[in-house]
Amino acid sequence: MAEKVTISVIKADVGSVCGHTRPHPSMIEKCKETLADAAKQGIIEDFYVTRVGDDINLFMSHYKGENNAEVHKLGWDAFTEATKLAKQMKLYGAGQDILTDAFSGNIKGAGPGSAEMSFEERPAEPVIFFMADKTEPSAYSLPLSRIYLDPFTTTGLVIDAKAKKGFDVEIHDVLDHKKVVMSSPEETLSILSLLGDTSRYAIKRITSRAGIGPACVVSTDKLNLTAGKYVGKDDPVCVCRAQSGLPSVGEYLQVFMNTMLVAGWMRGSHYGAWYPCSPDNSDPTYFDGPPRICALGFQMCNGRFQGLEKYGTVGDHVPMDFFKGAEWDYVRQRAVKASKFMRSMGPFMPAILGPEEMEYTSRPAVLNELKQRLEDLD
Ligand code: F6R
Ligand code: MG
Ligand code: MG
């Protein structure tokens, strides 16, 4: 059996320029330098550093498996170095997602988000990295449900013999820290019964039932709970393998032509419409948003990321940038229109999230002030 390659994405918001906008270019450069050194030392095979809004995303490939201490420490080191620069420049939210003083072997619970998958590289292995800003992991539940569970969305579920065997969906209850694996198509309606509650359930992982292995993995670290208080929506990543028995690249992208409301946006406390774009266009410019979604594509090649550059280049890649093009203007305009409509409701639900999901609230203080004045109803 061939050795399994592992893709690890570790991401964090460690500071940005003029509010929660974008990291300083020197922070991205510092992360690249740190990862380039690690590639020279043989800790990782390859890497790509990018960002969505104020979040720096490290894509790494290696043969060390998931939850590897050396690889996780690398992510930690890159972000603590970038934090030093952010602090020197007094950037906004400098070191925001660094929640512990020292690295203790695994990035989980330390602040940064992570998503990892290991698989035998197929003869041709297309991988898409979705990256979101100003929203939470369960934002992926609707598009992934359509992609993997809905034959009226993904024709491949009907006409590709391997995809027709269905998928196993690992669902996490992010509040009670429980998980369950359910199978589509048999349990599709029960799966949707859980996933519809985006405040509690999120897809962690989807696996092929035709023996192809992992199909997608989402970072579900739920930062606000990790920190024991609300410190930010996760701004999650989702890594997807595509084609030949898995959803095709086009089947993955198609659903983002729909306008979808997601939780997050301003102060992590509003519903706004997901705005597909290039990382270059991911600065949150309207009411700290609207929430962004980017999609970058590579071919895996002997453990490395093959983009639109010379074979074998390490680190310095040119990925497919799927949401960059003018065809996505259609949905971008609709996303702004839908977001503006939500804003017309100001601080009223459903423009703002339910009380248990609000990242900011003044309610306990208000109720406290009113203690003496609150009376029983007749
Ligand atoms: C949302 C986000 C921003 C901030 C907002 C207030 O995820 O990052 O919308 O919540 O700009 O930020 P503070 O409380 O830092 O003034
Ligand atoms: Mg932020
Ligand atoms: Mg962010």
Coordinates of N, CA and C in Angstrom, one line a residue, residues 144-370:
L144 N -22.4 21.8 1.7 CA -22.0 20.4 1.7 C -23.1 19.4 1.6
S145 N -24.2 19.8 2.2 CA -25.4 18.9 2.1 C -25.9 18.9 0.7
R146 N -25.9 20.0 0.1 CA -26.4 20.0 -1.3 C -25.4 19.2 -2.2
I147 N -24.1 19.4 -2.0 CA -23.1 18.8 -2.8 C -23.2 17.2 -2.7
Y148 N -23.3 16.7 -1.4 CA -23.1 15.3 -1.2 C -24.5 14.6 -1.0
L149 N -25.5 15.3 -0.7 CA -26.8 14.6 -0.4 C -27.9 14.8 -1.4
D150 N -27.7 15.8 -2.3 CA -28.9 16.3 -3.1 C -28.6 15.9 -4.6
P151 N -29.3 14.9 -5.1 CA -29.1 14.5 -6.5 C -29.6 15.6 -7.5
F152 N -30.5 16.5 -7.0 CA -30.9 17.6 -7.9 C -29.9 18.7 -8.0
T153 N -28.9 18.6 -7.1 CA -27.7 19.5 -7.2 C -26.6 18.8 -7.8
T154 N -26.2 17.7 -7.3 CA -25.0 17.0 -7.8 C -25.5 15.8 -8.7
T155 N -25.5 16.0 -10.0 CA -25.9 14.9 -10.9 C -25.1 13.7 -10.8
G156 N -23.8 13.9 -10.4 CA -22.9 12.7 -10.2 C -23.4 11.7 -9.2
L157 N -24.2 12.1 -8.2 CA -24.8 11.2 -7.2 C -25.7 10.2 -7.9
V158 N -26.2 10.6 -9.1 CA -27.1 9.7 -9.9 C -26.3 8.9 -10.9
I159 N -25.4 9.6 -11.6 CA -24.9 9.0 -12.9 C -23.4 8.6 -12.7
D160 N -22.8 8.8 -11.6 CA -21.4 8.2 -11.4 C -21.5 7.1 -10.4
A161 N -21.2 5.9 -10.9 CA -21.4 4.6 -10.1 C -20.8 4.7 -8.7
K162 N -19.6 5.3 -8.6 CA -18.9 5.3 -7.3 C -19.6 6.4 -6.4
A163 N -19.9 7.5 -6.9 CA -20.6 8.5 -6.1 C -22.0 8.0 -5.6
K164 N -22.6 7.2 -6.5 CA -23.9 6.7 -6.2 C -23.9 5.7 -5.0
K165 N -22.7 5.2 -4.6 CA -22.7 4.4 -3.4 C -22.9 5.2 -2.1
G166 N -22.7 6.5 -2.2 CA -23.1 7.4 -1.1 C -21.9 7.8 -0.3
F167 N -22.1 8.5 0.8 CA -21.1 9.0 1.7 C -21.4 8.9 3.1
D168 N -20.4 8.7 4.0 CA -20.6 8.8 5.4 C -20.3 10.2 5.9
V169 N -21.2 10.7 6.7 CA -21.1 12.1 7.2 C -20.8 12.1 8.7
E170 N -19.7 12.6 9.1 CA -19.4 12.7 10.5 C -19.9 14.1 11.0
I171 N -20.9 14.1 11.9 CA -21.5 15.3 12.4 C -21.1 15.6 13.8
H172 N -20.7 16.8 14.1 CA -20.3 17.1 15.5 C -21.3 18.0 16.2
D173 N -21.6 17.7 17.4 CA -22.4 18.6 18.2 C -21.4 19.4 19.0
V174 N -21.3 20.7 18.5 CA -20.1 21.5 19.0 C -20.4 22.0 20.4
L175 N -21.6 22.0 20.9 CA -21.9 22.4 22.2 C -21.6 21.3 23.2
D176 N -22.1 20.1 22.9 CA -22.0 19.0 23.9 C -20.8 18.1 23.6
H177 N -19.9 18.5 22.6 CA -18.7 17.7 22.3 C -19.0 16.3 22.0
K178 N -20.0 16.0 21.2 CA -20.3 14.6 20.8 C -20.2 14.5 19.3
K179 N -20.1 13.3 18.8 CA -20.0 13.1 17.3 C -20.8 11.8 16.9
V180 N -21.3 11.8 15.7 CA -22.0 10.7 15.2 C -21.7 10.6 13.7
V181 N -21.6 9.3 13.2 CA -21.4 9.1 11.7 C -22.7 8.6 11.1
M182 N -23.2 9.3 10.2 CA -24.5 8.9 9.5 C -24.2 8.7 8.0
S183 N -25.0 7.8 7.4 CA -24.8 7.4 6.0 C -25.9 7.9 5.1
S184 N -25.4 8.5 4.0 CA -26.3 8.9 2.9 C -26.2 7.9 1.8
P185 N -27.2 7.6 1.0 CA -28.5 8.3 1.0 C -29.5 7.8 2.0
E186 N -29.2 6.6 2.7 CA -30.3 6.1 3.6 C -30.8 7.0 4.6
E187 N -29.8 7.7 5.3 CA -30.2 8.6 6.4 C -30.3 10.1 6.1
T188 N -30.4 10.3 4.8 CA -30.3 11.8 4.4 C -31.3 12.7 5.2
L189 N -32.5 12.3 5.4 CA -33.5 13.1 6.0 C -33.1 13.3 7.5
S190 N -32.6 12.3 8.1 CA -32.2 12.4 9.5 C -31.0 13.3 9.7
I191 N -30.1 13.1 8.7 CA -28.9 14.0 8.7 C -29.3 15.5 8.6
L192 N -30.2 15.8 7.7 CA -30.7 17.2 7.6 C -31.4 17.6 8.8
S193 N -32.1 16.7 9.5 CA -32.8 17.1 10.7 C -31.8 17.6 11.7
L194 N -30.6 17.1 11.8 CA -29.6 17.6 12.7 C -29.0 18.9 12.1
L195 N -28.5 18.8 10.9 CA -27.7 19.9 10.3 C -28.4 21.2 10.2
G196 N -29.8 21.2 10.1 CA -30.6 22.4 10.0 C -30.4 23.3 11.2
D197 N -30.0 22.7 12.3 CA -29.7 23.6 13.5 C -28.2 23.9 13.4
T198 N -27.9 25.0 12.8 CA -26.5 25.5 12.6 C -25.9 26.0 13.9
S199 N -26.7 26.2 14.9 CA -26.1 26.7 16.2 C -25.5 25.6 17.0
R200 N -25.8 24.3 16.6 CA -25.2 23.2 17.4 C -24.5 22.2 16.6
Y201 N -25.0 21.9 15.4 CA -24.4 20.8 14.6 C -23.6 21.3 13.4
A202 N -22.5 20.6 13.1 CA -21.7 21.0 12.0 C -21.1 19.7 11.4
I203 N -20.9 19.7 10.1 CA -20.2 18.6 9.4 C -18.7 18.7 9.7
K204 N -18.1 17.6 10.2 CA -16.6 17.6 10.4 C -15.9 17.0 9.2
R205 N -16.5 15.9 8.7 CA -15.8 15.1 7.7 C -16.8 14.3 6.9
I206 N -16.5 14.1 5.6 CA -17.3 13.2 4.8 C -16.4 12.2 4.1
T207 N -16.8 11.0 4.1 CA -16.0 9.9 3.5 C -16.7 9.1 2.5
S208 N -16.0 8.8 1.4 CA -16.6 8.0 0.3 C -17.0 6.6 0.8
R209 N -18.1 6.1 0.3 CA -18.5 4.7 0.6 C -18.0 3.8 -0.5
A210 N -17.3 4.3 -1.5 CA -16.8 3.5 -2.6 C -15.3 3.2 -2.4
G211 N -14.8 3.5 -1.2 CA -13.4 3.1 -0.9 C -12.4 4.1 -1.3
I212 N -12.8 5.4 -1.7 CA -11.9 6.4 -2.1 C -11.2 7.1 -0.9
G213 N -11.8 6.9 0.3 CA -11.2 7.6 1.5 C -11.9 8.9 1.8
P214 N -11.2 9.8 2.5 CA -11.9 11.0 2.9 C -12.2 11.9 1.7
A215 N -13.4 12.5 1.7 CA -13.8 13.4 0.7 C -13.6 14.9 1.1
C216 N -14.0 15.2 2.3 CA -13.8 16.6 2.8 C -13.6 16.6 4.3
V217 N -13.0 17.7 4.8 CA -12.9 17.9 6.2 C -13.0 19.4 6.5
V218 N -13.7 19.7 7.6 CA -13.9 21.1 8.0 C -13.2 21.4 9.3
S219 N -12.7 22.6 9.5 CA -12.2 23.0 10.8 C -13.4 23.4 11.7
T220 N -13.5 22.7 12.8 CA -14.7 22.9 13.7 C -14.3 23.3 15.1
D221 N -13.2 24.1 15.2 CA -12.7 24.3 16.5 C -13.5 25.1 17.4
K222 N -14.5 25.8 16.8 CA -15.4 26.7 17.6 C -14.7 27.5 18.7
L223 N -13.9 28.4 18.2 CA -13.0 29.2 19.0 C -13.7 29.8 20.2
N224 N -14.9 30.2 20.0 CA -15.6 30.9 21.2 C -15.7 30.0 22.3
L225 N -15.9 28.7 22.1 CA -16.1 27.8 23.2 C -14.7 27.3 23.7
T226 N -13.7 27.2 22.8 CA -12.4 26.9 23.2 C -11.9 27.8 24.3
A227 N -12.1 29.1 24.0 CA -11.6 30.1 24.9 C -12.5 30.3 26.2
G228 N -13.6 29.6 26.2 CA -14.5 29.7 27.4 C -15.3 30.9 27.4
K229 N -15.1 31.8 26.4 CA -15.9 33.0 26.2 C -15.9 33.3 24.7
Y230 N -16.8 34.2 24.3 CA -16.8 34.5 22.9 C -15.7 35.3 22.4
V231 N -14.8 34.8 21.6 CA -13.7 35.6 21.1 C -13.6 35.6 19.6
G232 N -14.6 35.1 18.9 CA -14.7 35.2 17.5 C -15.3 33.9 16.9
K233 N -15.9 34.1 15.8 CA -16.4 33.0 15.0 C -15.1 32.3 14.4
D234 N -15.2 31.0 14.0 CA -14.0 30.3 13.7 C -13.4 30.7 12.3
D235 N -14.2 31.3 11.4 CA -13.7 31.6 10.1 C -13.1 30.3 9.5
P236 N -13.9 29.3 9.3 CA -13.4 27.9 9.0 C -12.9 27.7 7.6
V237 N -12.1 26.7 7.5 CA -11.7 26.1 6.2 C -12.3 24.8 6.0
C238 N -12.4 24.4 4.7 CA -13.0 23.1 4.3 C -12.1 22.6 3.2
V239 N -11.5 21.5 3.4 CA -10.6 20.9 2.3 C -11.4 19.8 1.6
C240 N -11.4 19.8 0.3 CA -12.2 18.8 -0.4 C -11.4 18.1 -1.5
R241 N -11.4 16.8 -1.6 CA -10.9 16.1 -2.8 C -12.0 16.0 -3.8
A242 N -11.6 16.0 -5.1 CA -12.6 16.1 -6.1 C -12.4 15.0 -7.2
Q243 N -13.5 14.8 -8.0 CA -13.5 14.0 -9.2 C -13.4 12.5 -9.0
S244 N -13.7 11.8 -10.1 CA -13.5 10.3 -10.2 C -14.2 9.6 -9.0
G245 N -15.5 9.7 -8.8 CA -16.2 9.0 -7.8 C -16.5 10.0 -6.6
L246 N -15.9 11.1 -6.6 CA -16.2 12.2 -5.6 C -16.9 13.3 -6.4
P247 N -17.5 14.3 -5.7 CA -18.1 15.4 -6.5 C -17.0 16.0 -7.4
S248 N -17.4 16.4 -8.6 CA -16.5 17.0 -9.5 C -16.2 18.4 -9.0
V249 N -15.1 19.0 -9.5 CA -14.8 20.4 -9.1 C -16.0 21.3 -9.4
G250 N -16.6 21.2 -10.5 CA -17.8 22.0 -10.9 C -19.0 21.8 -9.9
E251 N -19.1 20.5 -9.5 CA -20.2 20.2 -8.6 C -20.0 20.8 -7.2
Y252 N -18.7 20.9 -6.8 CA -18.4 21.6 -5.6 C -18.7 23.1 -5.7
L253 N -18.4 23.7 -6.8 CA -18.5 25.2 -6.9 C -19.9 25.7 -7.2
Q254 N -20.6 24.8 -7.9 CA -22.0 25.3 -8.3 C -22.9 25.8 -7.2
V255 N -22.9 25.2 -6.1 CA -23.8 25.6 -5.0 C -23.6 27.0 -4.6
F256 N -22.4 27.5 -4.7 CA -22.1 28.9 -4.3 C -22.7 29.9 -5.2
M257 N -23.3 29.5 -6.3 CA -24.1 30.5 -7.1 C -25.4 30.8 -6.4
N258 N -25.8 30.1 -5.3 CA -27.0 30.4 -4.5 C -26.6 31.4 -3.5
T259 N -27.5 32.3 -3.1 CA -27.3 33.3 -2.1 C -27.6 32.6 -0.8
M260 N -26.6 32.5 0.1 CA -26.9 31.8 1.4 C -26.6 32.7 2.6
L261 N -27.5 32.8 3.5 CA -27.2 33.6 4.7 C -26.4 32.7 5.7
V262 N -25.4 33.3 6.3 CA -24.6 32.6 7.3 C -24.4 33.5 8.6
A263 N -24.1 32.9 9.7 CA -24.0 33.6 10.9 C -22.6 34.1 11.1
G264 N -22.5 35.4 11.6 CA -21.1 35.9 11.8 C -21.2 37.4 11.5
W265 N -20.5 37.8 10.5 CA -20.5 39.2 10.0 C -20.1 40.1 11.1
M266 N -20.7 41.3 11.2 CA -20.3 42.3 12.2 C -20.5 41.8 13.6
R267 N -19.4 41.9 14.4 CA -19.3 41.5 15.8 C -19.8 40.0 15.9
G268 N -19.6 39.2 14.9 CA -20.0 37.8 15.0 C -21.4 37.6 15.4
S269 N -22.3 38.6 15.2 CA -23.6 38.6 15.8 C -24.8 38.8 14.8
H270 N -24.4 38.8 13.5 CA -25.5 39.0 12.5 C -25.5 37.9 11.4
Y271 N -26.7 37.9 10.8 CA -26.7 37.0 9.5 C -26.4 37.9 8.3
G272 N -25.5 37.4 7.5 CA -25.2 38.1 6.3 C -25.0 37.1 5.2
A273 N -25.0 37.6 3.9 CA -25.0 36.6 2.8 C -23.5 36.4 2.4
W274 N -23.2 35.1 2.2 CA -21.9 34.7 1.8 C -21.5 35.2 0.5
Y275 N -20.3 35.8 0.4 CA -19.8 36.6 -0.7 C -18.6 35.8 -1.3
P276 N -18.8 35.1 -2.4 CA -17.6 34.4 -3.0 C -16.7 35.3 -3.7
C277 N -15.4 35.1 -3.5 CA -14.4 36.1 -4.1 C -13.0 35.5 -4.1
S278 N -12.1 36.2 -4.7 CA -10.7 35.8 -4.7 C -10.1 36.3 -3.3
P279 N -9.1 35.6 -2.8 CA -8.5 36.2 -1.6 C -8.1 37.6 -1.7
D280 N -7.7 38.1 -3.0 CA -7.4 39.5 -3.2 C -8.5 40.4 -2.9
N281 N -9.7 39.9 -3.0 CA -11.0 40.7 -2.9 C -11.7 40.3 -1.6
S282 N -10.9 39.8 -0.6 CA -11.6 39.3 0.6 C -11.6 40.3 1.8
D283 N -11.2 41.6 1.5 CA -11.2 42.5 2.6 C -12.6 42.8 3.0
P284 N -12.9 42.8 4.3 CA -14.3 43.1 4.7 C -14.6 44.6 4.7
T285 N -15.3 45.0 3.7 CA -15.4 46.5 3.4 C -16.8 47.0 3.7
Y286 N -17.8 46.1 3.9 CA -19.2 46.6 4.2 C -19.7 46.0 5.5
F287 N -19.7 46.9 6.6 CA -20.2 46.4 7.9 C -19.4 45.2 8.3
D288 N -18.0 45.4 8.2 CA -17.1 44.3 8.5 C -17.4 43.0 7.7
G289 N -17.8 43.1 6.5 CA -18.2 41.9 5.7 C -18.5 42.3 4.3
P290 N -19.5 41.7 3.7 CA -20.2 40.5 4.2 C -19.3 39.3 4.3
P291 N -19.7 38.3 5.0 CA -18.8 37.1 5.2 C -18.3 36.6 3.8
R292 N -17.0 36.3 3.8 CA -16.4 35.9 2.5 C -16.2 34.4 2.4
I293 N -16.2 33.9 1.2 CA -15.8 32.5 0.9 C -14.9 32.5 -0.4
C294 N -13.7 31.9 -0.2 CA -12.8 31.7 -1.3 C -12.6 30.3 -1.7
A295 N -12.2 29.9 -2.9 CA -11.9 28.5 -3.3 C -10.7 28.5 -4.1
L296 N -9.6 27.8 -3.6 CA -8.4 27.7 -4.3 C -8.1 26.2 -4.6
G297 N -7.7 26.0 -5.9 CA -7.5 24.6 -6.3 C -6.1 24.2 -6.7
F298 N -5.7 23.0 -6.4 CA -4.4 22.4 -6.7 C -4.6 21.0 -7.2
Q299 N -3.6 20.5 -7.9 CA -3.4 19.0 -8.1 C -2.4 18.6 -7.1
M300 N -2.6 17.5 -6.4 CA -1.5 16.9 -5.6 C -0.6 16.2 -6.5
C301 N 0.7 16.3 -6.3 CA 1.7 15.6 -7.1 C 2.8 15.1 -6.2
N302 N 2.8 13.8 -6.0 CA 3.9 13.2 -5.1 C 4.1 14.0 -3.8
G303 N 2.9 14.3 -3.2 CA 3.0 15.0 -1.9 C 3.2 16.5 -2.0
R304 N 3.2 17.0 -3.2 CA 3.3 18.5 -3.3 C 2.1 19.1 -4.0
F305 N 2.0 20.4 -3.8 CA 0.9 21.1 -4.5 C 1.3 21.5 -5.9
Q306 N 0.6 21.1 -6.9 CA 0.9 21.5 -8.2 C -0.1 22.6 -8.6
G307 N 0.4 23.8 -8.8 CA -0.5 24.9 -9.3 C -0.1 25.2 -10.7
L308 N -0.3 26.5 -11.1 CA 0.0 26.9 -12.5 C 1.4 27.4 -12.6
E309 N 2.4 26.6 -12.0 CA 3.8 27.0 -12.1 C 4.6 25.8 -12.4
K310 N 5.9 26.0 -12.5 CA 6.8 24.9 -12.9 C 6.7 23.7 -11.9
Y311 N 6.7 22.5 -12.4 CA 6.6 21.3 -11.6 C 7.7 21.3 -10.5
G312 N 7.3 21.0 -9.3 CA 8.3 20.8 -8.2 C 8.6 22.1 -7.4
T313 N 8.0 23.2 -7.8 CA 8.2 24.4 -7.0 C 7.7 24.2 -5.6
V314 N 8.4 24.6 -4.6 CA 7.9 24.4 -3.2 C 7.5 25.8 -2.6
G315 N 6.3 25.9 -2.1 CA 5.8 27.1 -1.4 C 5.3 28.2 -2.2
D316 N 5.9 28.4 -3.4 CA 5.5 29.6 -4.1 C 4.6 29.3 -5.3
H317 N 3.3 29.1 -4.9 CA 2.4 28.5 -5.9 C 1.4 29.5 -6.5
V318 N 0.9 29.1 -7.6 CA -0.2 29.9 -8.3 C -1.4 28.9 -8.4
P319 N -2.3 29.0 -7.4 CA -3.5 28.0 -7.5 C -4.5 28.5 -8.5
M320 N -5.4 27.6 -8.8 CA -6.7 28.0 -9.5 C -7.5 28.9 -8.4
D321 N -7.9 30.0 -8.9 CA -8.7 30.9 -8.0 C -10.1 31.0 -8.5
F322 N -10.9 30.0 -8.0 CA -12.2 29.8 -8.6 C -13.2 30.9 -8.6
F323 N -13.2 31.7 -7.5 CA -14.3 32.7 -7.4 C -13.8 34.1 -7.8
K324 N -12.7 34.1 -8.6 CA -12.2 35.4 -9.0 C -13.0 36.0 -10.2
G325 N -13.5 35.1 -11.0 CA -14.0 35.5 -12.3 C -15.3 36.3 -12.3
A326 N -15.6 36.9 -13.5 CA -16.8 37.7 -13.6 C -18.1 37.0 -13.5
E327 N -18.1 35.7 -13.8 CA -19.4 34.9 -13.6 C -19.9 34.9 -12.2
W328 N -19.0 35.2 -11.2 CA -19.4 35.2 -9.8 C -19.9 36.6 -9.4
D329 N -19.8 37.6 -10.3 CA -20.4 38.9 -10.0 C -21.8 38.8 -9.8
Y330 N -22.5 37.9 -10.5 CA -23.9 37.7 -10.3 C -24.3 37.4 -8.9
V331 N -23.6 36.5 -8.3 CA -23.9 36.1 -6.9 C -23.4 37.1 -5.9
R332 N -22.3 37.8 -6.3 CA -21.7 38.8 -5.4 C -22.7 40.0 -5.2
Q333 N -23.3 40.4 -6.4 CA -24.3 41.4 -6.3 C -25.5 41.0 -5.5
R334 N -25.9 39.8 -5.6 CA -27.1 39.3 -4.8 C -26.7 39.2 -3.4
A335 N -25.5 38.9 -3.1 CA -25.0 38.8 -1.7 C -25.1 40.2 -1.0
V336 N -24.7 41.2 -1.8 CA -24.7 42.5 -1.2 C -26.2 43.0 -1.0
K337 N -27.0 42.6 -2.0 CA -28.4 43.0 -1.9 C -29.1 42.3 -0.7
A338 N -28.8 41.0 -0.5 CA -29.4 40.3 0.6 C -28.9 40.8 1.9
S339 N -27.6 41.1 2.0 CA -27.0 41.6 3.2 C -27.6 43.0 3.5
K340 N -27.8 43.8 2.5 CA -28.4 45.1 2.8 C -29.8 45.0 3.3
F341 N -30.5 44.0 2.7 CA -31.9 43.8 3.2 C -31.9 43.4 4.7
M342 N -30.9 42.5 5.1 CA -30.9 42.1 6.5 C -30.6 43.3 7.4
R343 N -29.7 44.2 6.8 CA -29.3 45.4 7.6 C -30.5 46.3 7.9
S344 N -31.5 46.2 7.0 CA -32.7 47.1 7.1 C -33.4 46.8 8.4
M345 N -33.1 45.7 9.1 CA -33.8 45.3 10.3 C -33.0 45.7 11.5
G346 N -31.8 46.3 11.3 CA -31.0 46.8 12.4 C -30.8 45.8 13.5
P347 N -31.0 46.1 14.8 CA -30.6 45.2 15.8 C -31.7 44.2 16.2
F348 N -32.6 44.0 15.3 CA -33.7 43.0 15.5 C -33.5 41.7 14.9
M349 N -33.9 40.6 15.6 CA -33.8 39.3 15.0 C -34.8 39.2 13.9
P350 N -34.6 38.5 12.7 CA -33.4 37.6 12.5 C -32.2 38.3 11.9
A351 N -32.2 39.7 11.9 CA -30.9 40.3 11.4 C -29.8 40.0 12.3
I352 N -30.1 40.0 13.6 CA -29.1 39.6 14.6 C -29.3 38.1 15.0
L353 N -28.3 37.5 15.5 CA -28.5 36.0 15.8 C -29.3 35.9 17.1
G354 N -29.7 34.6 17.3 CA -30.4 34.3 18.6 C -29.5 34.6 19.8
P355 N -30.1 34.8 21.0 CA -29.3 35.2 22.1 C -28.2 34.3 22.5
E356 N -28.3 33.0 22.3 CA -27.2 32.1 22.7 C -26.1 32.1 21.7
E357 N -26.3 32.7 20.5 CA -25.2 32.7 19.5 C -24.5 34.1 19.4
M358 N -25.1 35.1 20.1 CA -24.5 36.4 19.9 C -23.1 36.5 20.5
E359 N -22.2 37.1 19.7 CA -20.8 37.1 20.2 C -20.7 38.3 21.2
Y360 N -21.5 39.3 21.0 CA -21.5 40.5 21.9 C -23.0 40.6 22.5
T361 N -23.1 40.9 23.7 CA -24.4 41.2 24.2 C -24.3 42.1 25.5
S362 N -25.3 43.0 25.6 CA -25.3 43.9 26.8 C -26.4 43.5 27.7
R363 N -27.1 42.4 27.3 CA -28.4 42.0 28.0 C -28.2 41.8 29.5
P364 N -27.2 41.0 29.9 CA -27.0 40.7 31.4 C -26.9 42.0 32.1
A365 N -26.1 43.0 31.6 CA -25.9 44.2 32.3 C -27.2 45.0 32.4
V366 N -27.9 45.0 31.3 CA -29.2 45.8 31.2 C -30.2 45.2 32.3
L367 N -30.3 43.8 32.3 CA -31.2 43.2 33.2 C -30.8 43.4 34.7
N368 N -29.4 43.5 34.8 CA -28.9 43.8 36.2 C -29.4 45.2 36.7
E369 N -29.2 46.1 35.8 CA -29.6 47.5 36.1 C -31.1 47.6 36.4
L370 N -31.9 46.7 35.7 CA -33.4 46.8 35.9 C -33.9 45.9 37.0

